[in-house]
Short mmCIF file of C-alpha atoms in Angstrom, two decimals:
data_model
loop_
_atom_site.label_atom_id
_atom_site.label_comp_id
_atom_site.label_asym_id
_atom_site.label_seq_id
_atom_site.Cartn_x
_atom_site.Cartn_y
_atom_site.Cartn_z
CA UNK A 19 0.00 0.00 0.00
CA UNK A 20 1.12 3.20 -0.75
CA UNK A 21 1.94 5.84 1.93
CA UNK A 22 0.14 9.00 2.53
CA UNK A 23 3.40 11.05 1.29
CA UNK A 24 3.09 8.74 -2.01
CA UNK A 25 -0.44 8.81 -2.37
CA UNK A 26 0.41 12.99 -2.24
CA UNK A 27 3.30 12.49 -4.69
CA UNK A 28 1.03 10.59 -7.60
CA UNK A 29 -1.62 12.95 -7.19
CA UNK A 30 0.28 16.08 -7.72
CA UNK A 31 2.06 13.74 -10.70
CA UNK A 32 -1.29 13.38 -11.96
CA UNK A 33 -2.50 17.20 -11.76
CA UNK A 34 0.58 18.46 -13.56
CA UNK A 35 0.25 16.02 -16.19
CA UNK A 36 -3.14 16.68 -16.72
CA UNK A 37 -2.88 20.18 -16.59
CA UNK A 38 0.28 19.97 -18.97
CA UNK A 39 -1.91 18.07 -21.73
CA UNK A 40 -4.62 20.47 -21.61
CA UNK A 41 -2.33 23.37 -21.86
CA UNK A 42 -0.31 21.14 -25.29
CA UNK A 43 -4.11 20.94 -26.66
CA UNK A 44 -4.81 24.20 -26.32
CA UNK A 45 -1.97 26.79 -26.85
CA UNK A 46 0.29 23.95 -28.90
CA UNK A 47 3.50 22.58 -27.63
CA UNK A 48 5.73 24.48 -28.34
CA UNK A 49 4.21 27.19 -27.10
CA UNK A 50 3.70 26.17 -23.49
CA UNK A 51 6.48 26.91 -21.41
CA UNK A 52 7.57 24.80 -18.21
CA UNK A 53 6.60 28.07 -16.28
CA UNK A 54 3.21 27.82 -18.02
CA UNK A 55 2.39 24.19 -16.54
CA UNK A 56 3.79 24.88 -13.55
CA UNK A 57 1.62 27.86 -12.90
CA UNK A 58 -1.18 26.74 -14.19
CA UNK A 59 -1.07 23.50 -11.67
CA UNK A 60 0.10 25.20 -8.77
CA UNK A 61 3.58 24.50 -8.42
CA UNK A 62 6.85 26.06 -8.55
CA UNK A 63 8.72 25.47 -11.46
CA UNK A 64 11.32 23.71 -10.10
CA UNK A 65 9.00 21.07 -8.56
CA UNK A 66 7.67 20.85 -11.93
CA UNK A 67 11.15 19.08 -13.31
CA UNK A 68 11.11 17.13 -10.20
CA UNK A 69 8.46 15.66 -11.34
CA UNK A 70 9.43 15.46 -15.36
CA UNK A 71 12.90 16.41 -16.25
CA UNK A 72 11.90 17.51 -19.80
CA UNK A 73 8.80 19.03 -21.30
CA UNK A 74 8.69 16.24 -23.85
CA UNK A 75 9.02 13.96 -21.15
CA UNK A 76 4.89 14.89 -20.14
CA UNK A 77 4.11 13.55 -23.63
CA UNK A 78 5.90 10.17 -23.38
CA UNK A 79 3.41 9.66 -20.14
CA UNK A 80 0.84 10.15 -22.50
CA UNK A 81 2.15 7.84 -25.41
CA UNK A 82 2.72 5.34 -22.81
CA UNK A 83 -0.67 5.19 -21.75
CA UNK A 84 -2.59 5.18 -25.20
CA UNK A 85 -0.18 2.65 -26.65
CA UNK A 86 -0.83 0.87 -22.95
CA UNK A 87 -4.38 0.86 -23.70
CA UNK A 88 -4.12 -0.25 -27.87
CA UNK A 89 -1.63 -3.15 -26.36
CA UNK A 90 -4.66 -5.02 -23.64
CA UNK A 91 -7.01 -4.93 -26.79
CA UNK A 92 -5.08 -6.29 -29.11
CA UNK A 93 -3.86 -9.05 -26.51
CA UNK A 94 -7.09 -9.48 -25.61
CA UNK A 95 -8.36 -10.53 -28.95
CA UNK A 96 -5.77 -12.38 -29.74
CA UNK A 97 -6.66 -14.38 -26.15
CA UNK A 98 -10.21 -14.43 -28.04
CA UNK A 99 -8.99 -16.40 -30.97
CA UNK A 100 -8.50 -13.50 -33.79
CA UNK A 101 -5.90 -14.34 -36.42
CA UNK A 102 -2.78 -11.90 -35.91
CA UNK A 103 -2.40 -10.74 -38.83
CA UNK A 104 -6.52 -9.30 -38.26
CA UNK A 105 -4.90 -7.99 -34.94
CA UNK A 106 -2.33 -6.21 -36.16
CA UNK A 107 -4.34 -4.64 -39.18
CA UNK A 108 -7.03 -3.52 -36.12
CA UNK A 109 -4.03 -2.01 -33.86
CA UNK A 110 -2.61 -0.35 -37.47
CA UNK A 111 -6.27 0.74 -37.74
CA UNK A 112 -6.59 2.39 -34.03
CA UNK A 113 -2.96 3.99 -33.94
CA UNK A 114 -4.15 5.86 -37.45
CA UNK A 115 -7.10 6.89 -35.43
CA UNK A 116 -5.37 7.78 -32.63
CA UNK A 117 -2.47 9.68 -34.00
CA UNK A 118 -5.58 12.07 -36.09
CA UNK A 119 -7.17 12.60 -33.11
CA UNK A 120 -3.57 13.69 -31.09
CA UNK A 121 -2.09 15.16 -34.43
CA UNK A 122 -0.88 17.89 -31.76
CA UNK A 123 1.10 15.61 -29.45
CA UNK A 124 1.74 13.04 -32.03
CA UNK A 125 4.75 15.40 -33.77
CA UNK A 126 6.01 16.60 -30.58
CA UNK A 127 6.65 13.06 -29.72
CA UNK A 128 7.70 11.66 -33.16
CA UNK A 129 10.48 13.96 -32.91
CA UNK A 130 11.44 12.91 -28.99
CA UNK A 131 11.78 9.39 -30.98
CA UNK A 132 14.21 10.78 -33.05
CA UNK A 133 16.09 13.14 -30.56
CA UNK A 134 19.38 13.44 -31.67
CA UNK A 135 20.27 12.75 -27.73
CA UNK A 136 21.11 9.08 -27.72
CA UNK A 137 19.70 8.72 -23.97
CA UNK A 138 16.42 11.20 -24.77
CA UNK A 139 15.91 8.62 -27.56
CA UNK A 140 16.07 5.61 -25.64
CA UNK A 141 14.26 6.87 -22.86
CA UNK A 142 11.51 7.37 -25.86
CA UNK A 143 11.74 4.37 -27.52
CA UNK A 144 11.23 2.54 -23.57
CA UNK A 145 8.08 4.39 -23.26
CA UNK A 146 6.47 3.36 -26.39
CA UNK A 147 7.25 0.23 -27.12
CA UNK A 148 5.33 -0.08 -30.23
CA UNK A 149 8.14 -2.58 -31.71
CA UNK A 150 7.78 -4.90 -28.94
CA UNK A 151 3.69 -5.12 -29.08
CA UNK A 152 3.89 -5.96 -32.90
CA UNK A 153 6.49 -8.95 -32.25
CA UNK A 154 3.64 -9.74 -29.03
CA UNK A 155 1.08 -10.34 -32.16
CA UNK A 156 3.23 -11.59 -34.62
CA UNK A 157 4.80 -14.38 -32.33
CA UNK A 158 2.12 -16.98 -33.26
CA UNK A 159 3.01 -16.64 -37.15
CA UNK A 160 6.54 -17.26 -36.43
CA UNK A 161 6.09 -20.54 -34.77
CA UNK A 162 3.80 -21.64 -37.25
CA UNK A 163 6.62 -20.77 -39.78
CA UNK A 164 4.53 -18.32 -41.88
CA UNK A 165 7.20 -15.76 -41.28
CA UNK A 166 10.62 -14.77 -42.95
CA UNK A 167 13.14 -16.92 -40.95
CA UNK A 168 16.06 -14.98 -42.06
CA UNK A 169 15.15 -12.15 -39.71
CA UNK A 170 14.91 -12.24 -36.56
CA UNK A 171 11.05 -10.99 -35.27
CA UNK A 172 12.34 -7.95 -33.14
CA UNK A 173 14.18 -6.63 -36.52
CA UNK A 174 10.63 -7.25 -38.61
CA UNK A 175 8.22 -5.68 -36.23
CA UNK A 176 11.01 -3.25 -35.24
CA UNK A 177 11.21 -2.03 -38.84
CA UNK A 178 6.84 -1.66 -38.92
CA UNK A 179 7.18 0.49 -36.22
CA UNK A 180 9.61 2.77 -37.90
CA UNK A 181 7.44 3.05 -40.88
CA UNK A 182 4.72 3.88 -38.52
CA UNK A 183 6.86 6.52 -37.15
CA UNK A 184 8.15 8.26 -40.22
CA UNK A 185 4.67 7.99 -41.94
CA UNK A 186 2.81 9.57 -38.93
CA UNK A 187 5.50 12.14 -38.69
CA UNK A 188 5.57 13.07 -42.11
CA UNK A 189 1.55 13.00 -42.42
CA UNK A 190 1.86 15.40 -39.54
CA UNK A 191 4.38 17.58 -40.41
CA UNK A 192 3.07 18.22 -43.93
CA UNK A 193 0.06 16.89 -44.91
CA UNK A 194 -2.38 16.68 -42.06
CA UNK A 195 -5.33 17.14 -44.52
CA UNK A 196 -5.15 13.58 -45.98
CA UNK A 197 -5.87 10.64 -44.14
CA UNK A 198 -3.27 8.70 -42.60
CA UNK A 199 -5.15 5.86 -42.36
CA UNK A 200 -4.90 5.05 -45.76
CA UNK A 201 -1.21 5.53 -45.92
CA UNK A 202 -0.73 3.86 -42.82
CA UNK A 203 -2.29 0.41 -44.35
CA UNK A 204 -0.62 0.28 -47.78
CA UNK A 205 2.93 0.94 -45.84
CA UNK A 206 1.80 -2.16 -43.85
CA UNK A 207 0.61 -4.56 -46.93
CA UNK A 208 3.87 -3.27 -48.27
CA UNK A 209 6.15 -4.37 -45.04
CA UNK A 210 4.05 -8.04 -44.91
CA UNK A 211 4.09 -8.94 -48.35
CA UNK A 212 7.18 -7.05 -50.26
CA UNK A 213 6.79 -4.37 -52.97
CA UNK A 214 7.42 -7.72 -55.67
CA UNK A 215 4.87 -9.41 -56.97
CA UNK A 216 3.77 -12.82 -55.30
CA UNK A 217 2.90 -13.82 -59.04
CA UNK A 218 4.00 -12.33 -62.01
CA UNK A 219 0.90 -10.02 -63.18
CA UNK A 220 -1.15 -10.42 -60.22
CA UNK A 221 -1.38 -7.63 -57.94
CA UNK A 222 0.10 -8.56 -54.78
CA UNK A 223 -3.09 -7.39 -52.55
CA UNK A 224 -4.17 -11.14 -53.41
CA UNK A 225 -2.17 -12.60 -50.83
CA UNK A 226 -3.67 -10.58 -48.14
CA UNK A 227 -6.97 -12.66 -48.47
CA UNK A 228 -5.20 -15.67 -47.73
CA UNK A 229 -3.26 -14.71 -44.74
CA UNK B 23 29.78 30.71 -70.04
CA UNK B 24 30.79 31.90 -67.11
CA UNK B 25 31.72 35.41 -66.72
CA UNK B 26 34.51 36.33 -64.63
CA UNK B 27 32.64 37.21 -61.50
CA UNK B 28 30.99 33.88 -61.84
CA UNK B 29 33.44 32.09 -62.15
CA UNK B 30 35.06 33.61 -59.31
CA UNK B 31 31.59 32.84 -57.07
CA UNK B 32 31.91 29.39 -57.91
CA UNK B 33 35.86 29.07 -56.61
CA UNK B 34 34.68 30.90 -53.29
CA UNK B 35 31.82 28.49 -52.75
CA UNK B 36 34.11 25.21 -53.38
CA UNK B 37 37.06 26.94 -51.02
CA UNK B 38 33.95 27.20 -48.38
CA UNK B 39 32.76 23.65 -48.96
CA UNK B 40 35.88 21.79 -49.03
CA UNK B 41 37.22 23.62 -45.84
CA UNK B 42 34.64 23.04 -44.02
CA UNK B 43 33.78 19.09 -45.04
CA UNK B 44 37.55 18.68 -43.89
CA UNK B 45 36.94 20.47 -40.86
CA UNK B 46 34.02 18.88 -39.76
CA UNK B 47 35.60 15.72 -40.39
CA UNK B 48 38.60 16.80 -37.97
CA UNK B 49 36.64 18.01 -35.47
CA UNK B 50 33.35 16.63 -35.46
CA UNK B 51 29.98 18.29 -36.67
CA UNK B 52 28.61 20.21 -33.65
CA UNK B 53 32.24 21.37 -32.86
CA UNK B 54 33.17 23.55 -36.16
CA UNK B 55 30.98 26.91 -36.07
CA UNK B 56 30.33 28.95 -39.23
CA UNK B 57 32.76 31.28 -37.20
CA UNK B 58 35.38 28.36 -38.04
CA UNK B 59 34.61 27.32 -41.09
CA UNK B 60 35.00 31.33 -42.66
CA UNK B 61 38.44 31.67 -40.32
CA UNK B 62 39.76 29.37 -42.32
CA UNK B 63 38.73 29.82 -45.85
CA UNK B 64 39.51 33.19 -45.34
CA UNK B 65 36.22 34.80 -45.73
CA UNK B 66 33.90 36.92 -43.78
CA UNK B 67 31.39 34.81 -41.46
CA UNK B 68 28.33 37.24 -43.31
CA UNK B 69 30.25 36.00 -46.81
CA UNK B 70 29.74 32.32 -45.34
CA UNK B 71 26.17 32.92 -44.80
CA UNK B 72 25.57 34.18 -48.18
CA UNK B 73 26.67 30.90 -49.53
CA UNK B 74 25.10 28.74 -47.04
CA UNK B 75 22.34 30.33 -45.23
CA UNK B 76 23.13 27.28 -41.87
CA UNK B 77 25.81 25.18 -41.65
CA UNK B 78 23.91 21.93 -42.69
CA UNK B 79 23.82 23.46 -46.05
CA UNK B 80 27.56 22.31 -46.47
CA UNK B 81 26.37 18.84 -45.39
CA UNK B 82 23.17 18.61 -48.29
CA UNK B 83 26.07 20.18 -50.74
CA UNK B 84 28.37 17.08 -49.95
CA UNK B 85 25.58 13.94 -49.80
CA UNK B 86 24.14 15.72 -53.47
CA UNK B 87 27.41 14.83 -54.69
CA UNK B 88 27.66 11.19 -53.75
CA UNK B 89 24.26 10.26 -54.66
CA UNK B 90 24.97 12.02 -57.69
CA UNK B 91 27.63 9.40 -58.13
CA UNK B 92 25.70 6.76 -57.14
CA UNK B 93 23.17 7.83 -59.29
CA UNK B 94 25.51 7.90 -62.57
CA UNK B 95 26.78 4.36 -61.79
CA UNK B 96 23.46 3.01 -61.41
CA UNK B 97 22.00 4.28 -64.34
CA UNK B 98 25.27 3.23 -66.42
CA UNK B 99 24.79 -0.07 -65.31
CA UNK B 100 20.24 0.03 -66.20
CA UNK B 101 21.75 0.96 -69.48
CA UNK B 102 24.07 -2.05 -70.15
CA UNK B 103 21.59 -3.99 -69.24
CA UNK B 104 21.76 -5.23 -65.14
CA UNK B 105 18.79 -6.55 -64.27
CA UNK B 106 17.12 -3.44 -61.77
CA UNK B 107 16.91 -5.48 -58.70
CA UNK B 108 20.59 -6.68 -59.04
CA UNK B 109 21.25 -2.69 -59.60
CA UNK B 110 19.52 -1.79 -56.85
CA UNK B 111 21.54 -4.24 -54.21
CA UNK B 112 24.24 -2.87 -55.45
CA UNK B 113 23.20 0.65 -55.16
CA UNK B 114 22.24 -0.35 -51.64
CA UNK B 115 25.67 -1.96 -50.94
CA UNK B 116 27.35 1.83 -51.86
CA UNK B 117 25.02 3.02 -50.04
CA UNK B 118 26.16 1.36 -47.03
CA UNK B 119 29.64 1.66 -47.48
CA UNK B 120 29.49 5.39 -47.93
CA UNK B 121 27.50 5.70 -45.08
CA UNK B 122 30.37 3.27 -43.26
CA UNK B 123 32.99 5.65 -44.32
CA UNK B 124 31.22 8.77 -43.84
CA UNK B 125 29.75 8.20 -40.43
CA UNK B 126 30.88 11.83 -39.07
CA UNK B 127 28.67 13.45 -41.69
CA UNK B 128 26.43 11.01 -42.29
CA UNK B 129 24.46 11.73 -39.12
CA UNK B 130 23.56 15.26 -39.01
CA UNK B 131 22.69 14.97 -42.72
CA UNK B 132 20.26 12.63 -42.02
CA UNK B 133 18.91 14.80 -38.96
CA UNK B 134 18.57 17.48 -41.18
CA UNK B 135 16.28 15.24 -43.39
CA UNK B 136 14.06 14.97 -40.42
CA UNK B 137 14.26 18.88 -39.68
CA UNK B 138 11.03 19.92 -37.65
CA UNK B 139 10.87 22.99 -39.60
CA UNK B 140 9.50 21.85 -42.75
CA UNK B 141 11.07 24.21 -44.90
CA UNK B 142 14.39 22.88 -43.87
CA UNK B 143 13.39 19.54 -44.61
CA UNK B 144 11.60 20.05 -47.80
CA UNK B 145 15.35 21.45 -49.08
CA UNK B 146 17.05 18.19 -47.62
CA UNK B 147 14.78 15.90 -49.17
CA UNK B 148 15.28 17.73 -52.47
CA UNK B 149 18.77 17.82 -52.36
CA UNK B 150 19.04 13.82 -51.73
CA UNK B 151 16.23 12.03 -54.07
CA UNK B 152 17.25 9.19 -52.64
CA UNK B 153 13.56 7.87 -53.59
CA UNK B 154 13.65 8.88 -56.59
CA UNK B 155 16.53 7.30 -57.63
CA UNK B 156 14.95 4.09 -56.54
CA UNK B 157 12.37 4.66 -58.32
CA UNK B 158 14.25 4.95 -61.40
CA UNK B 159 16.04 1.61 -61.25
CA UNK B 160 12.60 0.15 -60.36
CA UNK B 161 10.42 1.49 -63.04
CA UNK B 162 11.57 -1.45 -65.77
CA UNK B 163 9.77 -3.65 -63.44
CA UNK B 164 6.80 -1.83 -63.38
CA UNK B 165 6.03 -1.87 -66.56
CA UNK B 166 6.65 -5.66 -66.50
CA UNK B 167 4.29 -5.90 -64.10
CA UNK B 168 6.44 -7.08 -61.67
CA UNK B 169 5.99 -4.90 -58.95
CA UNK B 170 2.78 -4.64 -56.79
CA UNK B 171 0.36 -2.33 -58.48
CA UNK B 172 -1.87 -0.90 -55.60
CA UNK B 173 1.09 1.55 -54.17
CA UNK B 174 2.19 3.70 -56.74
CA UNK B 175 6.24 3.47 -57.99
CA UNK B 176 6.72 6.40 -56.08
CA UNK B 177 5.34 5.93 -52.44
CA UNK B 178 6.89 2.19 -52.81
CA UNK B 179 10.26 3.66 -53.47
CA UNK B 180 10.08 6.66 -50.88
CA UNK B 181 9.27 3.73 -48.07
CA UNK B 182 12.59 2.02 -49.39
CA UNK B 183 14.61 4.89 -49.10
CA UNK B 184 12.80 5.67 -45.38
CA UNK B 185 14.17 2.81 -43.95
CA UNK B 186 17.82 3.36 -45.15
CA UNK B 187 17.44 6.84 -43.95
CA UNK B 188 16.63 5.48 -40.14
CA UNK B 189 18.98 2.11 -40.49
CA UNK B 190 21.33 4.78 -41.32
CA UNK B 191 20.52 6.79 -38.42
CA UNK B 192 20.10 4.44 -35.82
CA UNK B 193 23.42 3.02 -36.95
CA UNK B 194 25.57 5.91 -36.78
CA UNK B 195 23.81 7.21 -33.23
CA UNK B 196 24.17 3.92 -31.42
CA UNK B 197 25.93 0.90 -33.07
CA UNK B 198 28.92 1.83 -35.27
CA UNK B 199 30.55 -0.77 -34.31
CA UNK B 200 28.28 -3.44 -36.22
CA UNK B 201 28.18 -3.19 -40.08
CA UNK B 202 25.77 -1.44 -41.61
CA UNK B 203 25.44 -3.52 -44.53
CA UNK B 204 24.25 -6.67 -43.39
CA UNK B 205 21.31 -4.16 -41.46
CA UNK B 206 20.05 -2.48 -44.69
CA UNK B 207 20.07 -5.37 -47.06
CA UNK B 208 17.99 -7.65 -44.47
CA UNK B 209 15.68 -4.36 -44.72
CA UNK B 210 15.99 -4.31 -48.35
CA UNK B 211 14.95 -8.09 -48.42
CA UNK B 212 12.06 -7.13 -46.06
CA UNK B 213 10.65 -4.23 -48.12
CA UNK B 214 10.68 -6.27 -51.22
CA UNK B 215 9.48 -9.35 -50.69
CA UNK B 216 7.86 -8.61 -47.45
CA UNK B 217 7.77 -10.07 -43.70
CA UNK B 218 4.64 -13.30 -44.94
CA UNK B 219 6.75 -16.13 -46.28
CA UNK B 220 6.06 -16.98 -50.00
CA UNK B 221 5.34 -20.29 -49.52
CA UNK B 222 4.40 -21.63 -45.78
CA UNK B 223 7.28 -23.14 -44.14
CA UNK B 224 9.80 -22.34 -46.21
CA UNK B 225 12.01 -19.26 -45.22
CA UNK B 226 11.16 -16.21 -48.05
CA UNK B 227 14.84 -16.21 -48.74
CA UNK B 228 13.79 -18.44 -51.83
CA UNK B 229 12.09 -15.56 -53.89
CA UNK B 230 15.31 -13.65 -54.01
CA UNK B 231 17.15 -15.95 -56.42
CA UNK B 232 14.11 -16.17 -58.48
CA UNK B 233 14.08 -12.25 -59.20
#
C-alpha cells in the first residue's frame, strides 16, 4: 500500500500532467512553457522538473498510456482467438485513429523518438514500445513458420514500427489534410508482403486474403 | 559561359565547402561553427552565410554529390543492361559503405532530413532524391508488371529509401561498431518481398534468387 506522502506524490504527478496536456491541446506545444504548466497547476517550477525532467518527457506519459491501452485490446483478442495478422491490421487501424485525433502531441513526440540525444531517444523508444507489441502479435506466425526466418522478429516488427513513425511524422508535419489511415495500411501490406509481386501479373493485394 | 565574376563565385563556394567538409571531419559536426569554417577559408562569417544560409547546407552540398555518383553508376549499369533489382543491391551496398565511411557526416545529414521545420526539410529531401533514384532503377519492373500495383512506384520507393534513412541513423547514433550492410540489405529483403513467407514453411529467402 502506498503511503500518505506517495499517495500525495502521484496525485500532484497526476495534476501536472493533466494540466500539462490540456495546456499542449490548447496553446500547442511548443508554445507552453515549463513556467506555463507549472503555474497553471500550482507548483513552482522547479518542482515541476522534479516531477518530469523535460517538457517532452509529459508527452511520453501520454504515449505510454494510449499505446498501454491499444496493447490489452489487441492481446485481448488475440486471447479471443483472432488471427494476428486481423490484430495487427485492427491495432494499425486504431494507432491511425489515434495519431488524427492527437495530431498535436503526435509530432512533438515523433520527434522525442528521433532526438538526436542518444539517452532522450532511448528513454523514448522505452516508453512506447510499439516494436515490442507488434512482435507480441506476430509471435504466433513465427512458430507456425509463416514468417521470414532470415530475420529475426524484433528486426521485422522493429522495422513496422519505424514506418509507422516516419509515416505519422511526415503525415503530420506536412500533410495533415489527408488521411493517414490510408497511408498507414498500404505501408503495412507493403512491409508483410514485399513491394514484388507474389505472381507475375497479379497484384500482390491477393495474398492478403489468404493470410 | 561563365563570366569572370561567376566564375570567381563558384571558386569561393568550393574553397567554403571543401574547408569546411575537412573540418568537420577533424573536429566533429557540432564542434566547427560557421565562425570556423569562414576563419579558415579566409572569408567573412556574413560571406559564409551568403553561400550557405546554416551550416547543414555544407552537409546537403556534400551527400548531393555522392548520390549524384551513385546515381551515374546506377543508371550506367540500367543501361548495359543489369537486371534493376541486381542494380539496386548494389546501389544499396554503396550506399552502405558510404555511409560506413562517412559516419561523421552522415548523421547530421540525415537529422537534417528529419528537420522539424518543414522548410528545412523540404530542401534536404530535395537535395538527396534518394527515392527517386529508386524509383528509377525500379520502373523497368513496373512496366513488366512485376511490382505490386496498388502503391504507386513512387510511395513504394520513398518507403525504401525511409528505412535506409533510419537504419542509417540508428546506426551511426548507437551501433557503429556493427556493419551497416548486413542491417540495410535484411531491410531491403524485407521491403521487397515482405515479412509473410512466400510459400508456408519455407524461409522467403527463396524468392530472391528467383528475381
Amino acid at each position: 500500500m502506498l503511503t500518505l506522502r506517495e499517495r500525495q506524490k502521484q496525485r500532484r504527478r497526476d495534476r501536472i500532467f493533466r494540466t500539462a496536456i490540456n495546456l499542449f491541446r490548447e496553446k500547442g506545444f511548443h508554445q507552453t512553457t515549463a513556467t506555463d504548466i507549472a503555474k497553471a497547476s500550482h507548483v513552482s517550477r522547479g518542482t515541476f522538473f522534479n516531477y518530469y525532467a523535460y517538457k517532452e518527457a509529459v508527452l511520453l506519459d501520454f504515449g505510454a498510456q494510449l499505446l498501454g491501452e491499444l496493447r490489452e485490446q489487441a492481446l485481448a483478442e488475440l486471447n479471443q482467438g483472432s488471427p494476428p495478422l486481423e490484430v495487427l491490421r485492427r491495432l494499425w487501424n486504431r494507432l491511425a485513429e489515434v495519431s488524427e485525433r492527437e495530431r498535436v502531441l503526435l509530432s512533438p513526440l515523433a520527434y522525442e523518438l528521433l532526438n538526436p540525444d542518444p539517452q532522450r531517444a532511448k528513454a523514448a523508444f522505452e516508453a512506447l514500445p510499439l516494436g515490442d507489441l507488434i512482435a507480441e502479435i506476430l509471435y504466433p506466425l513465427k512458430i507456425q513458420g509463416r514468417l521470414r526466418q532470415d530475420m529475426s522478429l524484433e528486426r521485422i516488427s522493429r522495422s513496422m514500427a519505424d514506418v509507422y513513425l516516419l509515416s505519422a511524422l511526415r503525415w503530420a508535419a506536412y500533410t495533415p489534410g489527408r488521411q493517414l489511415k490510408d497511408e498507414m495500411n498500404k505501408f503495412l501490406d507493403l512491409m508483410l508482403e514485399g513491394a514484388l509481386s507474389r505472381e507475375v501479373g497479379k497484384p500482390a493485394k491477393a495474398a492478403r486474403t489468404s493470410s
